[in-house]
Structure formats: structure tokens, C-alpha cells
Amino acid sequence: MTQFKAVNWNTPENDYTAMFWEQNIRQFWVDTEYIPSKDIDSWKGLSPEIQEAYKKALGGLTLLDTLQSHTGMPKILDHIDSLQNKAVLSFMCMMEAIHAKSYSTIFTTVTTTQEINELFDWVHSNKHLQFKAATIDQYYRSLDKKQVNTEDLYMALGASVLLESFLFYSGFFMPLWLCGQGEMVASADIIKKIVADESIHGVFVGLLAQDIYKTLPNPEKVKDRLINLLHELYENELKYTEEVYTDIGLTAEVKEYVRYNANKALMNLGFEEIFEVKEVNPIVLNGLNLETTQHDFFSKKSTNYEKSMEVTHLRDEDFVLDLEDDFLSI
Ligand SMILES: [Fe+2]
Ligand SMILES: [Fe+2]
């Protein structure tokens, strides 16, 4: 008979999980506490071509976050042994759902229902976006059984890191680039929170992948499989970038940013960089490093959104004392 285990946080299961749990909680946020309506005037001032690229970039991001929330995280956490690591992945899964919803919070504020419906039709039929989702999904679906081998688990973790640390960035470029020029700044605060979350997700899932990698009987062969997958996705990413960004003349810069983040994904998996990167647009990099949100997940969270971590609960006596103070001050 199966013995069901309860998660015991009293005894650390390894030397990093508790730290990742704390950092995830510290970064918690909700889309509805931001105010993208401040961007309505900015939106109206953008050219139709830029509006189109912005909508497509965020539409593509919505698809990836939906996949990660509905399939990626649930399938992976089902096959991770550590109950504490499962808990961290569950929290991340919930944040993926908030990410996927938060793009709609921006769309709903600045554009019409008809435009939003047309955008989602585009997302559902765009071959490059659908290729991205289908390619990653097949590694998640290989975990759709009770027992899986370590190679399948490693490849699913690796695919997840490629999604988190690499595939999102052709989409993130657009809102960060606009924000760096003072446009769509309130919406960019939401995007920067998502970037900070994806950063910690990529590092954490990368560590889980590295732990599994050490147990593989044929690590070099599996590494080749993963690098081949990265190249396959990279070729698709170049075509996707051309489709979204050619009309506004940003294709070359976005491709450079894509290569920069592909290298980051490799580093999260413990591998060497493979792409030569000349210069990433400083507006986009600075957009991540400005005072609001930090790309480095060890840094403090956004300065314009703080969730209390140390809470002192109110007691009945607190109200009695307040009332007495009020009377004394009259
Ligand atoms: Fe996400
Ligand atoms: Fe994520």
C-alpha cells in the first residue's frame, strides 16, 4: 500500500530550497494592485505599428505563461521527490497563472474587446508561437505517466528552463524598450515583476535539472539533445522575432537580446555560453536595472510595491488603548 508523506519543513531537504521558498514569497504580487490605466494616454500616442508589436509581444507571452501554469509546473512537480521542492514549484505554478492573467489586465485597460479577440486568434494560429508551445509541451507530456526515466525528467526540466530564461525574452523586449523611453511605464512595472519571477524560476528549475543531470548514465548524449533543442527553438525564435518586429525596425536588436538570454538559460543549466553577443540594447538592460524592479532575484523587490513580511496581529487591547489615547488627546 502506498505510504503518503507529509511535508516536514523542520528538517531541510537540501541547502537551497528554504531560501528559494523565502525569496518566492518575498516577490509575491498581484496584477490588480498595479494601475495600467495610467498608460492610456501613452498608448494613444503610439503608432499603430508599435501598438501592434506590443499586443503581439504580450499575446505571445500570455501563451507561454498559460502553458507553464497549466502543464509545465504541474507535470514537473509530480515527478520531483523532495516535498519541499514540490512546494516551491506549486508556488511558482500559482505565479504563472497570475502572469498569464496580468497581460489581460493590461490589454483590457488600453484596447478594445474586438482587438483583444483578434489578438488571441493570432496567438492561436501563429505557426511560430504554436511551434514554441508544441515543442516545449512534448517534453512536459512525456512526464504524463506514473513512472518516468531520469532522461525524460531532465529534458522536461531543461525545456522548462529554456522557456523561463530564453523564450520569454523576444516578448519582454517590447515593453522594456518602450518603458526605457518613458512609454507604457505603469504596465512595464507589471512586466518587470514577471521578469523578476521568471529569473528566479529559471535559476531554481536549473538547479533541479543539474541535480538530475549528475545522476544520468549518459550525460553527454543528453546534453547534446538539449543543445539541439535549444538550436531548434532558436531558429524558430529568429523567425518569430522577424514577424513581430520587422515593421518597427527592431529585429536585429531583439535577436541580440534573444541570444543574450539563450546564454543565460545555458548558464542556469550549468553549461557554457554558446552564442557570441555583441551589444544588448542598453535601454532594455537599464529598464531591468532601474529603481523599480531588479533582474537579479537576490535583490530587493520593487520599490513601488511592498508586501509586508513581518506582521504583528492586532489585539482587542490595541483598540482599547487607541480609544484611550484619543480621549486623552481631546
Ligand atoms: Fe511566468
Ligand atoms: Fe516562470
mmCIF file of C-alpha atoms and ligand atoms in Angstrom:
data_model
loop_
_atom_site.group_PDB
_atom_site.id
_atom_site.type_symbol
_atom_site.label_atom_id
_atom_site.label_comp_id
_atom_site.label_asym_id
_atom_site.label_seq_id
_atom_site.Cartn_x
_atom_site.Cartn_y
_atom_site.Cartn_z
ATOM 1 C CA MET A 1 0.000 0.000 0.000
ATOM 2 C CA THR A 2 1.300 3.469 -0.851
ATOM 3 C CA GLN A 3 2.524 5.452 2.115
ATOM 4 C CA PHE A 4 1.555 9.117 1.770
ATOM 5 C CA LYS A 5 4.139 11.534 3.144
ATOM 6 C CA ALA A 6 3.564 14.910 4.805
ATOM 7 C CA VAL A 7 5.952 17.753 4.032
ATOM 8 C CA ASN A 8 8.203 18.398 7.025
ATOM 9 C CA TRP A 9 9.835 21.836 6.884
ATOM 10 C CA ASN A 10 11.531 21.279 10.243
ATOM 11 C CA THR A 11 14.346 19.366 8.558
ATOM 12 C CA PRO A 12 15.842 20.975 5.404
ATOM 13 C CA GLU A 13 15.875 18.538 2.475
ATOM 14 C CA ASN A 14 18.814 20.341 0.865
ATOM 15 C CA ASP A 15 20.772 23.562 1.271
ATOM 16 C CA TYR A 16 18.841 25.798 -1.151
ATOM 17 C CA THR A 17 15.093 25.070 -1.076
ATOM 18 C CA ALA A 18 14.198 27.096 2.028
ATOM 19 C CA MET A 19 15.999 30.126 0.576
ATOM 20 C CA PHE A 20 14.061 29.809 -2.701
ATOM 21 C CA TRP A 21 10.790 29.456 -0.798
ATOM 22 C CA GLU A 22 11.506 32.666 1.138
ATOM 23 C CA GLN A 23 12.557 34.569 -1.982
ATOM 24 C CA ASN A 24 9.448 33.471 -3.888
ATOM 25 C CA ILE A 25 7.193 34.621 -1.045
ATOM 26 C CA ARG A 26 9.062 37.934 -0.840
ATOM 27 C CA GLN A 27 8.459 38.538 -4.549
ATOM 28 C CA PHE A 28 4.714 37.810 -4.383
ATOM 29 C CA TRP A 29 2.500 40.329 -6.162
ATOM 30 C CA VAL A 30 -0.943 40.595 -7.746
ATOM 31 C CA ASP A 31 -1.678 42.239 -11.102
ATOM 32 C CA THR A 32 -4.722 44.131 -9.823
ATOM 33 C CA GLU A 33 -2.580 46.163 -7.417
ATOM 34 C CA TYR A 34 -0.964 47.919 -10.371
ATOM 35 C CA ILE A 35 -2.577 50.710 -12.343
ATOM 36 C CA PRO A 36 -2.046 50.296 -16.118
ATOM 37 C CA SER A 37 -4.788 52.892 -16.742
ATOM 38 C CA LYS A 38 -2.055 55.480 -16.205
ATOM 39 C CA ASP A 39 -0.788 54.339 -19.638
ATOM 40 C CA ILE A 40 -3.933 55.184 -21.638
ATOM 41 C CA ASP A 41 -2.548 58.497 -22.924
ATOM 42 C CA SER A 42 0.799 56.882 -23.701
ATOM 43 C CA TRP A 43 -0.979 54.109 -25.626
ATOM 44 C CA LYS A 44 -2.969 56.591 -27.711
ATOM 45 C CA GLY A 45 0.277 58.350 -28.654
ATOM 46 C CA LEU A 46 1.947 55.198 -30.027
ATOM 47 C CA SER A 47 1.973 54.478 -33.767
ATOM 48 C CA PRO A 48 -0.347 51.666 -34.967
ATOM 49 C CA GLU A 49 2.744 49.586 -35.856
ATOM 50 C CA ILE A 50 4.155 49.870 -32.329
ATOM 51 C CA GLN A 51 0.754 49.105 -30.806
ATOM 52 C CA GLU A 52 0.554 46.013 -32.999
ATOM 53 C CA ALA A 53 4.009 44.774 -31.997
ATOM 54 C CA TYR A 54 3.235 45.444 -28.314
ATOM 55 C CA LYS A 55 -0.007 43.476 -28.446
ATOM 56 C CA LYS A 56 1.647 40.562 -30.262
ATOM 57 C CA ALA A 57 4.592 40.506 -27.851
ATOM 58 C CA LEU A 58 2.259 40.333 -24.839
ATOM 59 C CA GLY A 59 -0.056 37.875 -26.602
ATOM 60 C CA GLY A 60 2.880 35.517 -27.137
ATOM 61 C CA LEU A 61 3.911 35.879 -23.509
ATOM 62 C CA THR A 62 0.365 35.002 -22.439
ATOM 63 C CA LEU A 63 0.602 31.717 -24.344
ATOM 64 C CA LEU A 64 3.905 30.755 -22.695
ATOM 65 C CA ASP A 65 2.701 31.598 -19.186
ATOM 66 C CA THR A 66 -0.526 29.674 -19.781
ATOM 67 C CA LEU A 67 1.472 26.599 -20.838
ATOM 68 C CA GLN A 68 3.799 26.927 -17.876
ATOM 69 C CA SER A 69 0.947 27.283 -15.414
ATOM 70 C CA HIS A 70 -1.398 24.629 -16.759
ATOM 71 C CA THR A 71 1.099 21.986 -17.861
ATOM 72 C CA GLY A 72 4.782 22.703 -17.185
ATOM 73 C CA MET A 73 4.841 23.211 -13.448
ATOM 74 C CA PRO A 74 2.128 20.630 -12.566
ATOM 75 C CA LYS A 75 3.753 17.847 -14.634
ATOM 76 C CA ILE A 76 7.227 18.576 -13.313
ATOM 77 C CA LEU A 77 6.339 18.849 -9.647
ATOM 78 C CA ASP A 78 4.560 15.483 -9.850
ATOM 79 C CA HIS A 79 7.940 13.823 -10.513
ATOM 80 C CA ILE A 80 10.166 15.738 -8.111
ATOM 81 C CA ASP A 81 10.876 13.654 -4.999
ATOM 82 C CA SER A 82 11.544 16.414 -2.477
ATOM 83 C CA LEU A 83 8.264 17.554 -0.904
ATOM 84 C CA GLN A 84 9.805 20.953 -0.117
ATOM 85 C CA ASN A 85 10.842 21.409 -3.749
ATOM 86 C CA LYS A 86 7.314 20.438 -4.785
ATOM 87 C CA ALA A 87 6.018 23.234 -2.538
ATOM 88 C CA VAL A 88 8.293 25.812 -4.202
ATOM 89 C CA LEU A 89 7.161 24.619 -7.641
ATOM 90 C CA SER A 90 3.494 24.874 -6.561
ATOM 91 C CA PHE A 91 4.010 28.492 -5.545
ATOM 92 C CA MET A 92 5.700 29.188 -8.881
ATOM 93 C CA CYS A 93 2.783 27.492 -10.660
ATOM 94 C CA MET A 94 0.349 29.882 -8.984
ATOM 95 C CA MET A 95 2.507 32.849 -10.022
ATOM 96 C CA GLU A 96 2.456 31.612 -13.646
ATOM 97 C CA ALA A 97 -1.341 31.871 -13.539
ATOM 98 C CA ILE A 98 -1.029 35.447 -12.231
ATOM 99 C CA HIS A 99 1.464 36.231 -15.014
ATOM 100 C CA ALA A 100 -0.847 34.813 -17.697
ATOM 101 C CA LYS A 101 -3.738 36.895 -16.341
ATOM 102 C CA SER A 102 -1.768 40.097 -15.914
ATOM 103 C CA TYR A 103 -1.274 40.613 -19.675
ATOM 104 C CA SER A 104 -5.062 40.649 -19.955
ATOM 105 C CA THR A 105 -5.148 43.282 -17.203
ATOM 106 C CA ILE A 106 -3.030 45.479 -19.496
ATOM 107 C CA PHE A 107 -4.996 44.633 -22.689
ATOM 108 C CA THR A 108 -8.336 45.256 -21.014
ATOM 109 C CA THR A 109 -7.171 48.704 -19.950
ATOM 110 C CA VAL A 110 -5.740 50.018 -23.215
ATOM 111 C CA THR A 111 -7.552 48.232 -26.042
ATOM 112 C CA THR A 112 -10.997 47.008 -27.140
ATOM 113 C CA THR A 113 -12.601 43.594 -26.754
ATOM 114 C CA GLN A 114 -12.675 43.182 -30.527
ATOM 115 C CA GLU A 115 -8.934 43.900 -30.805
ATOM 116 C CA ILE A 116 -8.211 41.532 -27.914
ATOM 117 C CA ASN A 117 -10.229 38.751 -29.560
ATOM 118 C CA GLU A 118 -8.380 39.291 -32.849
ATOM 119 C CA LEU A 119 -5.079 39.168 -30.976
ATOM 120 C CA PHE A 120 -5.956 35.852 -29.312
ATOM 121 C CA ASP A 121 -6.981 34.468 -32.728
ATOM 122 C CA TRP A 122 -3.500 35.459 -33.932
ATOM 123 C CA VAL A 123 -1.849 33.753 -30.932
ATOM 124 C CA HIS A 124 -3.853 30.578 -31.549
ATOM 125 C CA SER A 125 -2.955 30.431 -35.237
ATOM 126 C CA ASN A 126 0.580 31.859 -35.428
ATOM 127 C CA LYS A 127 2.806 28.986 -36.513
ATOM 128 C CA HIS A 128 5.947 30.185 -34.718
ATOM 129 C CA LEU A 129 4.161 30.673 -31.411
ATOM 130 C CA GLN A 130 2.361 27.370 -31.761
ATOM 131 C CA PHE A 131 5.690 25.679 -32.615
ATOM 132 C CA LYS A 132 7.233 27.062 -29.406
ATOM 133 C CA ALA A 133 4.367 25.815 -27.275
ATOM 134 C CA ALA A 134 4.111 22.426 -29.012
ATOM 135 C CA THR A 135 7.866 21.808 -28.823
ATOM 136 C CA ILE A 136 8.088 22.501 -25.085
ATOM 137 C CA ASP A 137 4.793 20.749 -24.377
ATOM 138 C CA GLN A 138 6.001 17.443 -25.815
ATOM 139 C CA TYR A 139 8.699 17.264 -23.112
ATOM 140 C CA TYR A 140 6.149 18.053 -20.410
ATOM 141 C CA ARG A 141 3.743 15.441 -21.810
ATOM 142 C CA SER A 142 6.460 12.773 -21.656
ATOM 143 C CA LEU A 143 6.003 13.039 -17.869
ATOM 144 C CA ASP A 144 2.317 12.213 -18.204
ATOM 145 C CA LYS A 145 2.672 8.790 -16.549
ATOM 146 C CA LYS A 146 3.321 7.362 -13.101
ATOM 147 C CA GLN A 147 6.964 6.354 -13.551
ATOM 148 C CA VAL A 148 9.368 8.320 -15.754
ATOM 149 C CA ASN A 149 13.046 7.787 -16.519
ATOM 150 C CA THR A 150 15.637 10.336 -15.426
ATOM 151 C CA GLU A 151 16.402 11.386 -19.011
ATOM 152 C CA ASP A 152 12.770 12.338 -19.660
ATOM 153 C CA LEU A 153 12.632 14.205 -16.353
ATOM 154 C CA TYR A 154 15.886 16.022 -17.146
ATOM 155 C CA MET A 155 14.680 17.003 -20.629
ATOM 156 C CA ALA A 156 11.398 18.344 -19.212
ATOM 157 C CA LEU A 157 13.306 20.401 -16.628
ATOM 158 C CA GLY A 158 15.697 21.594 -19.342
ATOM 159 C CA ALA A 159 12.798 22.562 -21.638
ATOM 160 C CA SER A 160 11.254 24.468 -18.749
ATOM 161 C CA VAL A 161 14.487 26.419 -18.186
ATOM 162 C CA LEU A 162 14.629 27.234 -21.914
ATOM 163 C CA LEU A 163 11.087 28.578 -21.693
ATOM 164 C CA GLU A 164 11.713 30.567 -18.484
ATOM 165 C CA SER A 165 15.146 32.007 -19.253
ATOM 166 C CA PHE A 166 15.198 32.185 -23.059
ATOM 167 C CA LEU A 167 11.847 32.016 -24.912
ATOM 168 C CA PHE A 168 10.144 34.789 -22.943
ATOM 169 C CA TYR A 169 12.630 37.459 -23.927
ATOM 170 C CA SER A 170 11.606 38.147 -27.521
ATOM 171 C CA GLY A 171 8.344 39.249 -25.878
ATOM 172 C CA PHE A 172 9.802 41.098 -22.894
ATOM 173 C CA PHE A 173 11.949 43.257 -25.209
ATOM 174 C CA MET A 174 8.982 45.336 -26.427
ATOM 175 C CA PRO A 175 7.556 46.625 -23.105
ATOM 176 C CA LEU A 176 11.062 47.159 -21.682
ATOM 177 C CA TRP A 177 12.150 49.081 -24.790
ATOM 178 C CA LEU A 178 9.073 51.329 -24.636
ATOM 179 C CA CYS A 179 9.429 51.871 -20.889
ATOM 180 C CA GLY A 180 13.040 52.928 -21.388
ATOM 181 C CA GLN A 181 11.672 55.787 -23.478
ATOM 182 C CA GLY A 182 9.030 56.777 -20.955
ATOM 183 C CA GLU A 183 6.141 54.964 -22.695
ATOM 184 C CA MET A 184 3.758 52.410 -21.130
ATOM 185 C CA VAL A 185 5.636 52.794 -17.859
ATOM 186 C CA ALA A 186 2.873 51.654 -15.483
ATOM 187 C CA SER A 187 2.317 48.460 -17.493
ATOM 188 C CA ALA A 188 6.074 47.900 -17.543
ATOM 189 C CA ASP A 189 6.003 47.735 -13.738
ATOM 190 C CA ILE A 190 3.885 44.572 -14.116
ATOM 191 C CA ILE A 191 6.205 43.210 -16.809
ATOM 192 C CA LYS A 192 9.263 43.820 -14.631
ATOM 193 C CA LYS A 193 7.658 41.827 -11.814
ATOM 194 C CA ILE A 194 7.143 38.962 -14.264
ATOM 195 C CA VAL A 195 10.764 39.219 -15.449
ATOM 196 C CA ALA A 196 11.966 39.049 -11.831
ATOM 197 C CA ASP A 197 9.817 35.942 -11.249
ATOM 198 C CA GLU A 198 10.999 34.204 -14.425
ATOM 199 C CA SER A 199 14.545 34.935 -13.334
ATOM 200 C CA ILE A 200 14.147 33.049 -10.038
ATOM 201 C CA HIS A 201 12.167 30.272 -11.765
ATOM 202 C CA GLY A 202 14.951 29.711 -14.301
ATOM 203 C CA VAL A 203 17.602 29.514 -11.585
ATOM 204 C CA PHE A 204 15.577 27.171 -9.344
ATOM 205 C CA VAL A 205 14.443 24.769 -12.072
ATOM 206 C CA GLY A 206 18.006 24.929 -13.436
ATOM 207 C CA LEU A 207 19.321 23.694 -10.076
ATOM 208 C CA LEU A 208 16.792 20.838 -10.048
ATOM 209 C CA ALA A 209 17.906 19.954 -13.588
ATOM 210 C CA GLN A 210 21.577 19.999 -12.572
ATOM 211 C CA ASP A 211 20.817 17.632 -9.659
ATOM 212 C CA ILE A 212 19.182 15.166 -12.082
ATOM 213 C CA TYR A 213 21.981 15.632 -14.651
ATOM 214 C CA LYS A 214 24.513 14.252 -12.140
ATOM 215 C CA THR A 215 22.536 11.007 -11.960
ATOM 216 C CA LEU A 216 22.259 10.411 -15.722
ATOM 217 C CA PRO A 217 24.065 7.326 -17.038
ATOM 218 C CA ASN A 218 24.778 9.091 -20.379
ATOM 219 C CA PRO A 219 25.058 12.824 -19.573
ATOM 220 C CA GLU A 220 26.941 13.881 -22.735
ATOM 221 C CA LYS A 221 24.329 12.349 -25.016
ATOM 222 C CA VAL A 222 21.517 14.044 -23.082
ATOM 223 C CA LYS A 223 23.374 17.351 -23.142
ATOM 224 C CA ASP A 224 23.560 17.066 -26.949
ATOM 225 C CA ARG A 225 19.797 16.507 -27.040
ATOM 226 C CA LEU A 226 19.240 19.637 -25.000
ATOM 227 C CA ILE A 227 21.594 21.774 -27.104
ATOM 228 C CA ASN A 228 19.840 20.518 -30.249
ATOM 229 C CA LEU A 229 16.513 21.523 -28.725
ATOM 230 C CA LEU A 230 17.906 24.979 -27.958
ATOM 231 C CA HIS A 231 19.058 25.407 -31.577
ATOM 232 C CA GLU A 232 15.697 24.258 -32.899
ATOM 233 C CA LEU A 233 13.919 26.786 -30.695
ATOM 234 C CA TYR A 234 16.471 29.480 -31.553
ATOM 235 C CA GLU A 235 15.815 29.124 -35.306
ATOM 236 C CA ASN A 236 12.090 29.441 -34.627
ATOM 237 C CA GLU A 237 12.716 32.420 -32.344
ATOM 238 C CA LEU A 238 14.536 34.267 -35.137
ATOM 239 C CA LYS A 239 11.548 33.831 -37.452
ATOM 240 C CA TYR A 240 9.097 34.846 -34.713
ATOM 241 C CA THR A 241 11.177 37.947 -33.985
ATOM 242 C CA GLU A 242 11.146 38.924 -37.664
ATOM 243 C CA GLU A 243 7.393 38.533 -37.805
ATOM 244 C CA VAL A 244 6.713 40.736 -34.769
ATOM 245 C CA TYR A 245 9.464 43.342 -35.045
ATOM 246 C CA THR A 246 10.314 43.916 -38.743
ATOM 247 C CA ASP A 247 7.687 46.648 -39.248
ATOM 248 C CA ILE A 248 9.180 48.733 -36.438
ATOM 249 C CA GLY A 249 12.835 48.148 -37.332
ATOM 250 C CA LEU A 250 13.861 46.380 -34.124
ATOM 251 C CA THR A 251 14.564 42.871 -35.415
ATOM 252 C CA ALA A 252 18.372 42.957 -35.133
ATOM 253 C CA GLU A 253 18.271 44.303 -31.565
ATOM 254 C CA VAL A 254 15.701 41.752 -30.420
ATOM 255 C CA LYS A 255 17.756 38.906 -31.922
ATOM 256 C CA GLU A 256 20.782 40.079 -29.960
ATOM 257 C CA TYR A 257 18.673 40.094 -26.784
ATOM 258 C CA VAL A 258 17.396 36.590 -27.613
ATOM 259 C CA ARG A 259 20.988 35.278 -27.919
ATOM 260 C CA TYR A 260 21.965 37.015 -24.666
ATOM 261 C CA ASN A 261 19.157 35.210 -22.842
ATOM 262 C CA ALA A 262 19.823 31.867 -24.544
ATOM 263 C CA ASN A 263 23.274 32.064 -22.932
ATOM 264 C CA LYS A 264 21.632 32.782 -19.563
ATOM 265 C CA ALA A 265 19.450 29.692 -19.928
ATOM 266 C CA LEU A 266 22.577 27.609 -20.618
ATOM 267 C CA MET A 267 24.271 29.034 -17.531
ATOM 268 C CA ASN A 268 21.209 28.177 -15.409
ATOM 269 C CA LEU A 269 21.672 24.584 -16.591
ATOM 270 C CA GLY A 270 25.351 24.645 -15.664
ATOM 271 C CA PHE A 271 26.651 24.832 -19.263
ATOM 272 C CA GLU A 272 28.934 27.226 -21.118
ATOM 273 C CA GLU A 273 27.531 30.052 -23.231
ATOM 274 C CA ILE A 274 27.378 29.215 -26.939
ATOM 275 C CA PHE A 275 26.266 32.462 -28.582
ATOM 276 C CA GLU A 276 28.519 35.405 -29.249
ATOM 277 C CA VAL A 277 26.689 38.535 -28.071
ATOM 278 C CA LYS A 278 27.952 41.919 -29.211
ATOM 279 C CA GLU A 279 25.851 44.575 -27.527
ATOM 280 C CA VAL A 280 22.403 44.308 -25.998
ATOM 281 C CA ASN A 281 20.285 47.450 -26.258
ATOM 282 C CA PRO A 282 21.222 49.392 -23.089
ATOM 283 C CA ILE A 283 17.703 50.846 -22.811
ATOM 284 C CA VAL A 284 16.330 47.346 -22.324
ATOM 285 C CA LEU A 285 19.038 46.288 -19.885
ATOM 286 C CA ASN A 286 18.718 49.541 -17.959
ATOM 287 C CA GLY A 287 14.958 49.070 -17.903
ATOM 288 C CA LEU A 288 15.573 45.995 -15.802
ATOM 289 C CA ASN A 289 18.106 47.619 -13.535
ATOM 290 C CA LEU A 290 16.303 50.857 -12.716
ATOM 291 C CA GLU A 291 14.932 51.515 -9.280
ATOM 292 C CA THR A 292 11.596 49.733 -9.669
ATOM 293 C CA THR A 293 12.473 46.086 -10.160
ATOM 294 C CA GLN A 294 15.704 44.134 -10.173
ATOM 295 C CA HIS A 295 16.515 41.356 -12.626
ATOM 296 C CA ASP A 296 18.847 39.856 -10.031
ATOM 297 C CA PHE A 297 16.451 37.875 -7.869
ATOM 298 C CA PHE A 298 18.598 38.254 -4.760
ATOM 299 C CA SER A 299 17.974 41.994 -4.846
ATOM 300 C CA LYS A 300 15.164 43.731 -3.101
ATOM 301 C CA LYS A 301 11.718 43.658 -4.654
ATOM 302 C CA SER A 302 10.089 46.570 -6.436
ATOM 303 C CA THR A 303 10.154 49.834 -4.544
ATOM 304 C CA ASN A 304 6.642 50.754 -5.638
ATOM 305 C CA TYR A 305 5.037 47.563 -4.353
ATOM 306 C CA GLU A 306 5.858 46.212 -0.942
ATOM 307 C CA LYS A 307 4.170 43.301 0.721
ATOM 308 C CA SER A 308 4.510 43.156 4.497
ATOM 309 C CA MET A 309 6.573 40.188 5.569
ATOM 310 C CA GLU A 310 6.580 40.905 9.315
ATOM 311 C CA VAL A 311 3.034 41.244 10.545
ATOM 312 C CA THR A 312 2.012 41.993 14.125
ATOM 313 C CA HIS A 313 -1.565 40.918 14.666
ATOM 314 C CA LEU A 314 -3.946 43.396 16.245
ATOM 315 C CA ARG A 315 -5.428 42.505 19.612
ATOM 316 C CA ASP A 316 -8.559 43.797 21.341
ATOM 317 C CA GLU A 317 -6.281 45.743 23.708
ATOM 318 C CA ASP A 318 -4.847 47.733 20.817
ATOM 319 C CA PHE A 319 -8.241 49.233 20.111
ATOM 320 C CA VAL A 320 -8.856 49.967 23.813
ATOM 321 C CA LEU A 321 -5.538 51.786 24.064
ATOM 322 C CA ASP A 322 -6.242 53.727 20.848
ATOM 323 C CA LEU A 323 -9.568 54.853 22.212
ATOM 324 C CA GLU A 324 -7.958 55.946 25.497
ATOM 325 C CA ASP A 325 -5.286 57.846 23.569
ATOM 326 C CA ASP A 326 -7.998 59.572 21.533
ATOM 327 C CA PHE A 327 -9.834 60.613 24.676
ATOM 328 C CA LEU A 328 -6.614 61.872 26.277
ATOM 329 C CA SER A 329 -5.850 63.971 23.209
ATOM 330 C CA ILE A 330 -9.275 65.665 23.214
HETATM 331 FE FE FE B 1 5.616 33.211 -15.819
HETATM 332 FE FE FE B 2 8.079 31.090 -14.749
#
